[in-house]
PDB file of C-alpha atoms in Angstrom:
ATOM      1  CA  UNK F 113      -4.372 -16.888 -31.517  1.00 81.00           C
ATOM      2  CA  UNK F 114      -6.641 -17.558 -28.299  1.00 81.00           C
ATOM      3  CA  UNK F 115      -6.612 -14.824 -25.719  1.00 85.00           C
ATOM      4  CA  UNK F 116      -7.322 -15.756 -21.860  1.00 83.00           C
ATOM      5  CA  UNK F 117      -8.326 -13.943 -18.740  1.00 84.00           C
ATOM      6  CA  UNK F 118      -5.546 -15.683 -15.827  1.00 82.00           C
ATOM      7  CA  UNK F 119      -6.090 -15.305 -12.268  1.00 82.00           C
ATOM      8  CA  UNK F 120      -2.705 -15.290 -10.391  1.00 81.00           C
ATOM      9  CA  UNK F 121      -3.124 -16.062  -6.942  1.00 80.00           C
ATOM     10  CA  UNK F 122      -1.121 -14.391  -4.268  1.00 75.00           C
ATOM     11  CA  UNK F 123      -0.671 -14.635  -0.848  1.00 80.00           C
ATOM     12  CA  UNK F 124      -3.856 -15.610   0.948  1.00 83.00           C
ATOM     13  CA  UNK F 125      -4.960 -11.728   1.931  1.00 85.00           C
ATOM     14  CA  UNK F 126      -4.480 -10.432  -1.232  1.00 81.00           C
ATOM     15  CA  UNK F 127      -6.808 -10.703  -4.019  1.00 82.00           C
ATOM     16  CA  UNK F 128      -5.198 -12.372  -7.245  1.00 83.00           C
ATOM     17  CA  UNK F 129      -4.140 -10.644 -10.262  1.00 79.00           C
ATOM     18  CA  UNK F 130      -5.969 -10.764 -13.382  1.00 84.00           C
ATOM     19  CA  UNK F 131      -3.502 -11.047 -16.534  1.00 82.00           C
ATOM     20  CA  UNK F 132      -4.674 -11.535 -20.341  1.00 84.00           C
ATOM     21  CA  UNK F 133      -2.658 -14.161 -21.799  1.00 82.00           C
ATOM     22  CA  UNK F 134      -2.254 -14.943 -25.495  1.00 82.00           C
ATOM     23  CA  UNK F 135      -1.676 -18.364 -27.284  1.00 81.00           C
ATOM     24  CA  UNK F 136      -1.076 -19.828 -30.336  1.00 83.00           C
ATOM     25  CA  UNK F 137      -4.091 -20.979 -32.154  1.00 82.00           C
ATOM     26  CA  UNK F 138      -2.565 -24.668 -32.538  1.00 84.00           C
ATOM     27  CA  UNK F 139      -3.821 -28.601 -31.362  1.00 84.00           C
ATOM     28  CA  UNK F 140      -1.584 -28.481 -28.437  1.00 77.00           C
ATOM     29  CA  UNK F 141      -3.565 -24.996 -27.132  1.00 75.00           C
ATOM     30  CA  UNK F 142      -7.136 -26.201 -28.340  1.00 77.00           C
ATOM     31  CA  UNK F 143      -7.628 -27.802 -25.288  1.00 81.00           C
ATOM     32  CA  UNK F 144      -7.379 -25.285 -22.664  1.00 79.00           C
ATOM     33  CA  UNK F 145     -10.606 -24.858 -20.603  1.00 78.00           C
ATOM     34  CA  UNK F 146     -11.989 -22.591 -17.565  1.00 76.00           C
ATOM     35  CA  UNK F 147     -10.229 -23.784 -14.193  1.00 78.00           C
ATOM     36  CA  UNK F 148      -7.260 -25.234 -15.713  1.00 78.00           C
ATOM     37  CA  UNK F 149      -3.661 -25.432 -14.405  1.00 75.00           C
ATOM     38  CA  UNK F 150      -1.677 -23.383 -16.111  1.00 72.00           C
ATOM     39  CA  UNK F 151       2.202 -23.632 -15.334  1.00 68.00           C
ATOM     40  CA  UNK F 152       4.288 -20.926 -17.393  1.00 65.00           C
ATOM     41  CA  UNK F 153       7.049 -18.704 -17.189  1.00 63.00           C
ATOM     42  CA  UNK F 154       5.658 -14.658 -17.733  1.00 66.00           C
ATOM     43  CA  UNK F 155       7.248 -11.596 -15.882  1.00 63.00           C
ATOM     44  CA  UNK F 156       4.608 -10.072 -13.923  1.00 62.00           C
ATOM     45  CA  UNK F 157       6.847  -8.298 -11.325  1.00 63.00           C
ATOM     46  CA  UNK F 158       5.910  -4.699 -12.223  1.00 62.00           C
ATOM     47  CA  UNK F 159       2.386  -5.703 -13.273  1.00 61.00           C
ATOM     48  CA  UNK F 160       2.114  -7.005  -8.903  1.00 66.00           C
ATOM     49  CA  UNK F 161       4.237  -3.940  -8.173  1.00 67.00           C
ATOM     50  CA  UNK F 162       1.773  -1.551  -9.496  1.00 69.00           C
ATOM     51  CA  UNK F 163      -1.252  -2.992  -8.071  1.00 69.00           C
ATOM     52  CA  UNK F 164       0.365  -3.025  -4.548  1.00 71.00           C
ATOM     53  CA  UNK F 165       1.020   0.577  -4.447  1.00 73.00           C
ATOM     54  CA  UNK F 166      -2.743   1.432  -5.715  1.00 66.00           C
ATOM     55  CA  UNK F 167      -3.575  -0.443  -3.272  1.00 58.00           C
TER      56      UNK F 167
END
């Protein structure tokens, strides 16, 4: 398993979210390098929701 550090960018006056993301240890993940598009499907609705009441 590789673990990353994703930044999630948000609308322009909001700093972006920071989510650890985990993935397989396989050829097809190997690749993955800093600034890299990343296109996937995770639920991060209460994860945003949280950070915009803190503020």
């Amino acid at each position: 398993m590789s673990v990353f550090d994703v930044a999630i960018l948000r609308e322009p006056d909001v700093s972006p979210l920071v989510v650890r993301m985990a993935t397989p240890a396989d050829d097809a993940h190997a690749n993955i390098e800093v600034n890299d598009y990343i296109q996937a499907n995770i639920w991060l609705q209460g994860a945003i929701y949280e950070e915009n009441q803190n503020g």
